[in-house]
Coordinates of C-alpha atoms and ligand atoms in Angstrom, one line a residue:
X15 CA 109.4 79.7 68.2
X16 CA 110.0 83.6 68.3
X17 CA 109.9 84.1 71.5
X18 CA 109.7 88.3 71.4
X19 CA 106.5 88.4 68.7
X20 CA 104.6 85.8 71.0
X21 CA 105.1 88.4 74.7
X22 CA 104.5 91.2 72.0
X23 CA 101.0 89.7 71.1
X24 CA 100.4 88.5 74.8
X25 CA 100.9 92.3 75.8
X26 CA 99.4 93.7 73.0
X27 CA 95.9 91.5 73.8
X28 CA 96.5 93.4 77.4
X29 CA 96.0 96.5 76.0
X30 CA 93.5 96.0 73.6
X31 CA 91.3 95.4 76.4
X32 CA 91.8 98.1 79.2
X33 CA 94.2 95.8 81.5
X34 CA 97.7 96.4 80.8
X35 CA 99.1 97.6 83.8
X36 CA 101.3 100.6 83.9
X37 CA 103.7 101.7 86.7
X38 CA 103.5 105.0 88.3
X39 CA 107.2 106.3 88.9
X40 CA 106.6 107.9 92.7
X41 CA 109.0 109.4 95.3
X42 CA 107.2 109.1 98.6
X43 CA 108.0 112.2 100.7
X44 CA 108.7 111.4 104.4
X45 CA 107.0 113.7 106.7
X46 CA 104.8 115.1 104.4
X47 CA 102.1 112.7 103.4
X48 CA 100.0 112.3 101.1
X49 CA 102.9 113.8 99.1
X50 CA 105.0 112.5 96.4
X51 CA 106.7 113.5 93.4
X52 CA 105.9 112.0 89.9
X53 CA 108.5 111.2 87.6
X54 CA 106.9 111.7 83.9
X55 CA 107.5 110.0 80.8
X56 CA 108.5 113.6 79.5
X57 CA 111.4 113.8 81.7
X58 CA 109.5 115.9 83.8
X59 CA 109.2 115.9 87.9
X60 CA 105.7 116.6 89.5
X61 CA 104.2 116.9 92.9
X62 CA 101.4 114.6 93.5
X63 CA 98.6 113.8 96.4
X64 CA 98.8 109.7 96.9
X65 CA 94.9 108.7 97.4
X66 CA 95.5 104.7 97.0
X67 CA 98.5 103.8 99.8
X68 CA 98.0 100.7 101.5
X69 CA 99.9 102.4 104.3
X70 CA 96.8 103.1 105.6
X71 CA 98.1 104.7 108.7
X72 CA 101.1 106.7 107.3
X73 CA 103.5 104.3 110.1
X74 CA 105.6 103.8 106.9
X75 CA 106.4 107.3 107.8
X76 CA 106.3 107.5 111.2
X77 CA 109.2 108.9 113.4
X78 CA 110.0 106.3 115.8
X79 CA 109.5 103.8 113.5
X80 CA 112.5 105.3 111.2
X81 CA 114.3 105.7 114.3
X82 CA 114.2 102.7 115.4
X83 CA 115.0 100.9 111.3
X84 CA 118.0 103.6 111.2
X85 CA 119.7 102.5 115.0
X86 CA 119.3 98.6 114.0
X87 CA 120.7 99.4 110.2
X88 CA 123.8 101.2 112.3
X89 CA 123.5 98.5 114.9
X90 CA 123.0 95.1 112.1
X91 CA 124.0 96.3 109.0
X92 CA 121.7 96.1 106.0
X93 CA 120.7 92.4 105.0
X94 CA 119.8 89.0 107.6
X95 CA 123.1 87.7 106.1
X96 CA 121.3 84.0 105.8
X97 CA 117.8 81.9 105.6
X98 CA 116.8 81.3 109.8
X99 CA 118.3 78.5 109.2
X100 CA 122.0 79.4 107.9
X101 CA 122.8 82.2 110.4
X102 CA 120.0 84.6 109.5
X103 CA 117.9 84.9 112.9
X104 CA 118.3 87.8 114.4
X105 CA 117.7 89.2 117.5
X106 CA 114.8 91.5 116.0
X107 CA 113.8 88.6 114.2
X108 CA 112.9 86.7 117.6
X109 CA 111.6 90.3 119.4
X110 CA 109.1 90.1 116.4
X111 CA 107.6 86.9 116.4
X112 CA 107.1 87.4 120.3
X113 CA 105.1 90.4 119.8
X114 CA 102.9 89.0 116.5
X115 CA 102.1 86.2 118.9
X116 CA 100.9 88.4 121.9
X117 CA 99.2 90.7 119.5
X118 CA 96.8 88.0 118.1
X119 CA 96.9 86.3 121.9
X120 CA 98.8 83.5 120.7
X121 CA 101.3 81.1 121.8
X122 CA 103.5 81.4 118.9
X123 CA 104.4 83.5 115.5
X124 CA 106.5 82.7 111.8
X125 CA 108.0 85.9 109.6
X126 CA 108.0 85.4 106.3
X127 CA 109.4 88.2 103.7
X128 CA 105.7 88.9 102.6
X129 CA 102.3 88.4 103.3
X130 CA 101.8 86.5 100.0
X131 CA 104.8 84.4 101.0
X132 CA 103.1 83.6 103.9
X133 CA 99.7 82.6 102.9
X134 CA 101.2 80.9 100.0
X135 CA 103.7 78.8 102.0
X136 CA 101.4 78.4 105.5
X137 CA 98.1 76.9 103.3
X138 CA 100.8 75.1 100.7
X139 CA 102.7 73.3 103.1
X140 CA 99.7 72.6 105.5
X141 CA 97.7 71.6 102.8
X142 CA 100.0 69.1 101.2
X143 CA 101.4 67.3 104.3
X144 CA 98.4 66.5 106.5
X145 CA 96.5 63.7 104.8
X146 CA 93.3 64.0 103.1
X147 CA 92.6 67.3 104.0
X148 CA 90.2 69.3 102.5
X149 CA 90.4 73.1 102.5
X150 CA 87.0 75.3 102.2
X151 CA 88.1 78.4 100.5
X152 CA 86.3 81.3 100.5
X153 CA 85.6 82.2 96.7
X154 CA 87.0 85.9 96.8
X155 CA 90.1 84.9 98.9
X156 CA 93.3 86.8 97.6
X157 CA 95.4 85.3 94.7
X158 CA 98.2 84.0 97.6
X159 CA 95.9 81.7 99.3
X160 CA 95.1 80.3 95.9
X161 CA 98.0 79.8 94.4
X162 CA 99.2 77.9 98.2
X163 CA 96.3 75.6 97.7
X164 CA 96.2 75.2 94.3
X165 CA 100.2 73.9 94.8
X166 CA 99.1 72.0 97.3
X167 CA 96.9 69.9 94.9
X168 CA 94.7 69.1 97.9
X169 CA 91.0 68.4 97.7
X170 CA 89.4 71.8 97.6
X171 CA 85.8 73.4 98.3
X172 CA 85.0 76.8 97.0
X173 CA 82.5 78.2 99.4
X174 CA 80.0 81.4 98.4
X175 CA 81.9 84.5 99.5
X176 CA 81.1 85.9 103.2
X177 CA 78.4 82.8 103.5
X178 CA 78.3 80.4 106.5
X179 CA 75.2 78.4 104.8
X180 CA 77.1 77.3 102.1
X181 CA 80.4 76.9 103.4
X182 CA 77.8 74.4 106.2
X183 CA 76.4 72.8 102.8
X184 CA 79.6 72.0 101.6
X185 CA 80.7 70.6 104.9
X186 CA 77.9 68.3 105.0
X187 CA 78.3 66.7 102.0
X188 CA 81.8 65.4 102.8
X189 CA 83.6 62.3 105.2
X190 CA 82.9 63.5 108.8
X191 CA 86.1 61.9 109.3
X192 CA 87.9 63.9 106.9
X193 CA 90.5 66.6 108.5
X194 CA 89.5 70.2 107.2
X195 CA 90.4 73.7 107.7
X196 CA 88.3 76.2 106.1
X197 CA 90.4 79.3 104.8
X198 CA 88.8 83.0 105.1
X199 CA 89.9 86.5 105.1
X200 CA 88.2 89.2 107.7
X201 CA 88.3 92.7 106.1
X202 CA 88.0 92.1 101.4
X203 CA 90.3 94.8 100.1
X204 CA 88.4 94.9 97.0
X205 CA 84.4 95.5 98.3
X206 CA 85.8 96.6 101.8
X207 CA 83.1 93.9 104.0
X208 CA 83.9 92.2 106.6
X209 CA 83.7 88.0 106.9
X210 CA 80.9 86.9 109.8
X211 CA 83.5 85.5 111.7
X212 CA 82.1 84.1 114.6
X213 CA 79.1 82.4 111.8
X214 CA 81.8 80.7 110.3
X215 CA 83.8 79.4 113.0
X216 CA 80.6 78.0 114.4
X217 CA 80.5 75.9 111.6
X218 CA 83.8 75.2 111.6
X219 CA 83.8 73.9 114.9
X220 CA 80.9 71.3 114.5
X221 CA 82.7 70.1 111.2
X222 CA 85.7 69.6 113.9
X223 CA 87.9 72.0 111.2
X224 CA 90.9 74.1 111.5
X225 CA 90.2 77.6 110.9
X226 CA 93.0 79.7 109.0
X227 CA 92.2 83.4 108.4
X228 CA 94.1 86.5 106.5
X229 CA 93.5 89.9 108.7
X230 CA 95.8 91.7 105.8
X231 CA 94.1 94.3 105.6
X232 CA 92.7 94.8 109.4
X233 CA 95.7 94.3 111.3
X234 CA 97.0 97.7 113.0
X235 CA 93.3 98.6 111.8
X236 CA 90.8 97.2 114.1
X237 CA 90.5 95.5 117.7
X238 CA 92.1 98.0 120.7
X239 CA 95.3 97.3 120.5
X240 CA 95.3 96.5 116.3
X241 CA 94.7 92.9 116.7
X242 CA 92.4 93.0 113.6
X243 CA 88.6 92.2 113.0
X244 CA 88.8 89.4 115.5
X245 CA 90.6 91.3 118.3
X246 CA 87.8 93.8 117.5
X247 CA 85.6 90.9 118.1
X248 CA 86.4 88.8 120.3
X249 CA 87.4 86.1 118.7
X250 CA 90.9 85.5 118.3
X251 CA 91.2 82.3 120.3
X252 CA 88.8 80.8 117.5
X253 CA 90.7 81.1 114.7
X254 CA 93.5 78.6 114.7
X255 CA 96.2 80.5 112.3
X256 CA 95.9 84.5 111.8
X257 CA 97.9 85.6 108.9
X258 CA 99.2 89.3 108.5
X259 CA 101.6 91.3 107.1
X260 CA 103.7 94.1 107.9
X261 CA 103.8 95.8 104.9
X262 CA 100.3 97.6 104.8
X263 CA 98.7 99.3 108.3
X264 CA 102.5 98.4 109.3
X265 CA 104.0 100.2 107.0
X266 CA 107.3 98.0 106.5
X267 CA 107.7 95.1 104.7
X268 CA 107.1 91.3 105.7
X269 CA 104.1 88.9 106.7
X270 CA 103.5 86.4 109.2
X271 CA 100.9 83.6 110.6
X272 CA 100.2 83.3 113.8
X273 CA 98.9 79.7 115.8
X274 CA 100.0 77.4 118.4
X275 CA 103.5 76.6 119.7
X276 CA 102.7 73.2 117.1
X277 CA 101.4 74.6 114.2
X278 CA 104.2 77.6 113.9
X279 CA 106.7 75.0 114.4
X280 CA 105.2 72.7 111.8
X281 CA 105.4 75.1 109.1
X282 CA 108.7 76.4 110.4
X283 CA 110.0 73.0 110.0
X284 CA 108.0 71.8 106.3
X285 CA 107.5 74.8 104.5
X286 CA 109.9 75.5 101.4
X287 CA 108.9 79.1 101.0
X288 CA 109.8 79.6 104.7
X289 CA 113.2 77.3 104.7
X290 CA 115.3 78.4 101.2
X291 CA 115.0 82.0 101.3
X292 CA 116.9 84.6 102.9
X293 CA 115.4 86.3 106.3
X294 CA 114.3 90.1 106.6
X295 CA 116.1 92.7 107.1
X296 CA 116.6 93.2 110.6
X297 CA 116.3 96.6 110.2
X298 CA 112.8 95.6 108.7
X299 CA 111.9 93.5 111.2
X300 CA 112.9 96.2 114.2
X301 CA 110.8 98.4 112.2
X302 CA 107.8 96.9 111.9
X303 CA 108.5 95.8 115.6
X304 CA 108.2 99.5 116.5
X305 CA 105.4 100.3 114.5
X306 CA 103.2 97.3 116.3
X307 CA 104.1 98.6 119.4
X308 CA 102.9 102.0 118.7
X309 CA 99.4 100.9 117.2
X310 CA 98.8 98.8 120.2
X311 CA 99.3 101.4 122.4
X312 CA 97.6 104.3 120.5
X313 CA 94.5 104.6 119.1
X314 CA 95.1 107.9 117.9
X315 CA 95.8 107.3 114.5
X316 CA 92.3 104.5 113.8
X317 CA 90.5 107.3 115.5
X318 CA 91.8 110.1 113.0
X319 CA 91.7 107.7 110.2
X320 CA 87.9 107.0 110.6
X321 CA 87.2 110.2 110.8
X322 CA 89.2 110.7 107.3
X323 CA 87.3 108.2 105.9
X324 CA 83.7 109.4 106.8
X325 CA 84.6 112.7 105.3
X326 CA 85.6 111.7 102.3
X327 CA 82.3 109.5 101.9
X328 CA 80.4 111.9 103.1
X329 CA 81.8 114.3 100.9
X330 CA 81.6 111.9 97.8
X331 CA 77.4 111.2 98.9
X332 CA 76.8 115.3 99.0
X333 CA 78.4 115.6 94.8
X334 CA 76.1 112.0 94.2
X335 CA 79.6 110.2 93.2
X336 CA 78.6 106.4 93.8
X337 CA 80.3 103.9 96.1
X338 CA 80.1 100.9 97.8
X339 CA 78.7 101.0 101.2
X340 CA 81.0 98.7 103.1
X341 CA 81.6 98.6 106.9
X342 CA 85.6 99.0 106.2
X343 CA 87.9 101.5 105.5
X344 CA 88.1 101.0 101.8
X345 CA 86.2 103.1 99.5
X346 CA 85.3 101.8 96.2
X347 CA 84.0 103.8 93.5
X348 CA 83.2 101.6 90.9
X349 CA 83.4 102.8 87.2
X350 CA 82.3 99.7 85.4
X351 CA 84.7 99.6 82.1
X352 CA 88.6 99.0 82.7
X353 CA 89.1 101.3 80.0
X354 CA 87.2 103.9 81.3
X355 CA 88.2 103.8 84.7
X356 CA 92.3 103.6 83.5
X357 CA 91.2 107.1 81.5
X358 CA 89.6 108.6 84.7
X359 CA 92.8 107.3 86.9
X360 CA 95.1 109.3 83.8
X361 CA 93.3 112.3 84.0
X362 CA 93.1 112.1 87.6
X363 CA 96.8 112.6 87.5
X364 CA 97.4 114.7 84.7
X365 CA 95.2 117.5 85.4
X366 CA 94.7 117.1 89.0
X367 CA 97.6 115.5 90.3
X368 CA 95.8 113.0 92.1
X369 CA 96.7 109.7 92.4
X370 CA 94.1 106.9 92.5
X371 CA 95.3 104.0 90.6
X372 CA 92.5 101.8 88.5
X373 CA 91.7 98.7 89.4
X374 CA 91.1 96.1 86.9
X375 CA 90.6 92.3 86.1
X376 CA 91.9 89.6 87.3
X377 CA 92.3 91.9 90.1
X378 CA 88.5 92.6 90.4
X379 CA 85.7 90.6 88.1
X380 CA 84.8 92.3 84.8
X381 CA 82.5 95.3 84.6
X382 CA 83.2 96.1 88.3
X383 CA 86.8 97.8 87.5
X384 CA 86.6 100.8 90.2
X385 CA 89.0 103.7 91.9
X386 CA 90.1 102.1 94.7
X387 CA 90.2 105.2 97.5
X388 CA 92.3 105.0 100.9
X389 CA 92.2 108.2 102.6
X390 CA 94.7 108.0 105.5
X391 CA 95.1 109.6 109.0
X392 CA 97.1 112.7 107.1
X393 CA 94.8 113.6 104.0
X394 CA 93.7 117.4 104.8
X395 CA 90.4 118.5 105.2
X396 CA 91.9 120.7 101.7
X397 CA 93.0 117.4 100.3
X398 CA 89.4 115.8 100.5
X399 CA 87.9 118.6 98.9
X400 CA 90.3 118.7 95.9
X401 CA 89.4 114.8 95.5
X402 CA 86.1 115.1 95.5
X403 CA 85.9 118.3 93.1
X404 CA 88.0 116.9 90.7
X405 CA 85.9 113.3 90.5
X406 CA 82.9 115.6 90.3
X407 CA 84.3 117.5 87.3
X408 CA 85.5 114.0 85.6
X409 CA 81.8 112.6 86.3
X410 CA 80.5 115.8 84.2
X411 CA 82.6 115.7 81.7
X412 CA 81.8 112.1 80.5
X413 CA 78.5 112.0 82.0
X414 CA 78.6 109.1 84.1
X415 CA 76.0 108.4 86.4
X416 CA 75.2 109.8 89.9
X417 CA 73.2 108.8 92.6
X418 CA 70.3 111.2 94.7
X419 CA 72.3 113.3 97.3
Ligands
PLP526 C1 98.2 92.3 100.0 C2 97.6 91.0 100.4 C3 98.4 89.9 100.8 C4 99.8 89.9 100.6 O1 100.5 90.7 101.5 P1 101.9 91.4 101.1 O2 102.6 91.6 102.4 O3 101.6 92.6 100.3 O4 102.6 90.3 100.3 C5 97.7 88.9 101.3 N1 96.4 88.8 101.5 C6 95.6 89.8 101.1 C7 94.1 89.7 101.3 C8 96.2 91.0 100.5 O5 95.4 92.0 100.1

């Protein structure tokens, strides 16, 4: 076989359609965010404003968070050294899985070296070693929890997104005796809604099933201390596993679950993506320790951060620039056309210096490729208006569609 003409073809079919995905070359700037500099294919160095961070709340930058990474780095040194196993616990290590655990009020936590690790290896391993389980899967849950169960090979019901009724419908229909966990994420990075929680672990409970849920995306976010959508809730001591990462509100790198004493060590014990790989940083972990701390103390920065985000949909409904109306943080402006929406991100950057990247399938479904906008605690009142004059300008100049102010 020639190897190199068949990835040539395979990444020429990419492009031919609007989804071959191209790196942006970035230098974040520390202490000034939303700053960065571009690196251009013409050799050239550029300043840009960073509209699509998943450090949602700038901690990535924050200054007792780098204190903290730079006295353990002095203090540790720069790797784990090992797997947990093979000499790589740390001390920071075990600080952090205390604190996950009394963030999400429960009796025990397990760090993995990312958030797709962790849903991958958590729903893998549970899913292949208790017998006969079936797993209710939300349909729009994130590629990690898919690829866990679809490992798994276990039996598996896809349940309409956000819907209690059918996930119930499904239930029904199987052995009452069958063990089940239904698997469910809180805030959708994608539309930016939020699951009916308490609705679906209603049903859960009368199907006598284990509840596993991935607050990615609302942890340091939401609740009073940054617990997530079901500290903010209520309803933390209903979900049996909470999965999270570190690497987004957190700002470091890293995920976790969350569960009883049992469960944590069950995984800890089974799961291959947990066992045979090398521990964080404890650096990272002392890091990311910090930066929990700080959120559950201060609600400064959710505060400032809503506010951010009203503006810049408020501002985007006074020029008629369309976009989801979600109850999240995440502002979708959907384009439509991958093609289209990769030239808008390009000239976004080129002309504006504005950096919004485009979101495309598999990512999102076809025809609903969108800008994916995350304004953050330290995007100016300046920095909103610049966004929002230039999308107005791009919406002129290829006459794309507005709503009514
Ligand atoms: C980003 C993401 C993950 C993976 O977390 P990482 O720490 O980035 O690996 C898991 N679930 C959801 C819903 C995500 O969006």
């Amino acid at each position: 076989m020639d190897f190199e003409n068949f990835f040539d073809s395979a990444l020429t079919g990419l492009q031919d359609t609007g989804n071959y995905r191209s790196f942006n070359d970035i230098e974040r700037h520390c202490g000034n965010m939303p700053r960065a500099s571009r690196y251009c294919v013409d050799g050239e160095c550029r300043d840009i404003t960073v509209w699509c961070s998943n450090d949602y709340l700038g901690m990535g930058q924050n200054p007792s968070v780098i204190k903290e990474m730079q006295y353990v780095l002095e203090r540790c040194g720069a790797g784990s050294g090992g797997t947990r196993n093979i000499s790589g616990t740390n001390h920071y290590h075990v600080i952090l899985e205390k604190l996950l655990a009394k963030l999400h009020g429960k009796e025990s936590a397990l760090l993995f070296t990312s958030g797709y690790v962790s849903n991958w290896a958590s729903l893998g391993t549970l899913a292949s070693k208790i017998p006969d389980l079936i797993v209710y899967s939300d349909e729009l849950n994130h590629a990690s929890m898919i690829e866990g169960l679809r490992h798994s090979r276990c039996e598996k019901r896809i349940w309409k997104h956000n819907s209690p009724e059918d996930l119930e419908r499904l239930m029904r229909e199987d052995d009452p005796n069958a063990p089940k966990l239904v698997a469910f994420e809180s805030v959708y990075s994608m539309d930016g809604d939020i699951a009916p929680i308490a609705a679906i672990c209603d049903v859960a409970d009368k199907y006598g099933a284990m509840t596993y849920l991935d607050e990615v995306h609302a942890v340091g976010m939401y609740g009073p201390h940054g617990g997530g959508i079901a500290e903010r809730e209520g309803l933390m001591d209903r979900i049996s596993i909470i999965e999270g990462t570190l690497g987004k509100a957190f700002g470091v790198l890293g995920g976790y679950i969350t569960g009883s004493e049992r469960v944590c060590d069950f995984v800890r014990s089974f799961s291959s993506g947990f066992i045979f790989t090398t521990a964080l940083p404890p650096a990272v972990a002392a890091g990311a320790a910090e930066s929990i701390r700080h959120l559950m103390d201060s609600g400064t920065e959710r505060l400032r951060h809503k506010n951010r985000v009203n503006e810049v949909r408020r501002q985007l409904d006074r020029v008629g620039i369309p976009h989801l109306e979600n109850p999240s943080h995440i502002i979708p402006v959907i384009v439509g056309d991958a093609k289209k929406c990769k030239w808008i991100s390009d000239l976004l950057l080129d002309s504006y210096g504005i950096y919004v990247q485009p979101i495309n399938y598999p990512t999102v479904p076809v025809g609903t490729e969108r800008l994916r906008i995350t304004p953050s605690p330290l995007h100016s009142d300046e920095d909103i208006r610049h966004l929002v004059s230039a999308l107005s300008d791009i919406w002129s100049q290829c006459a794309l569609a507005r709503v009514a102010a």
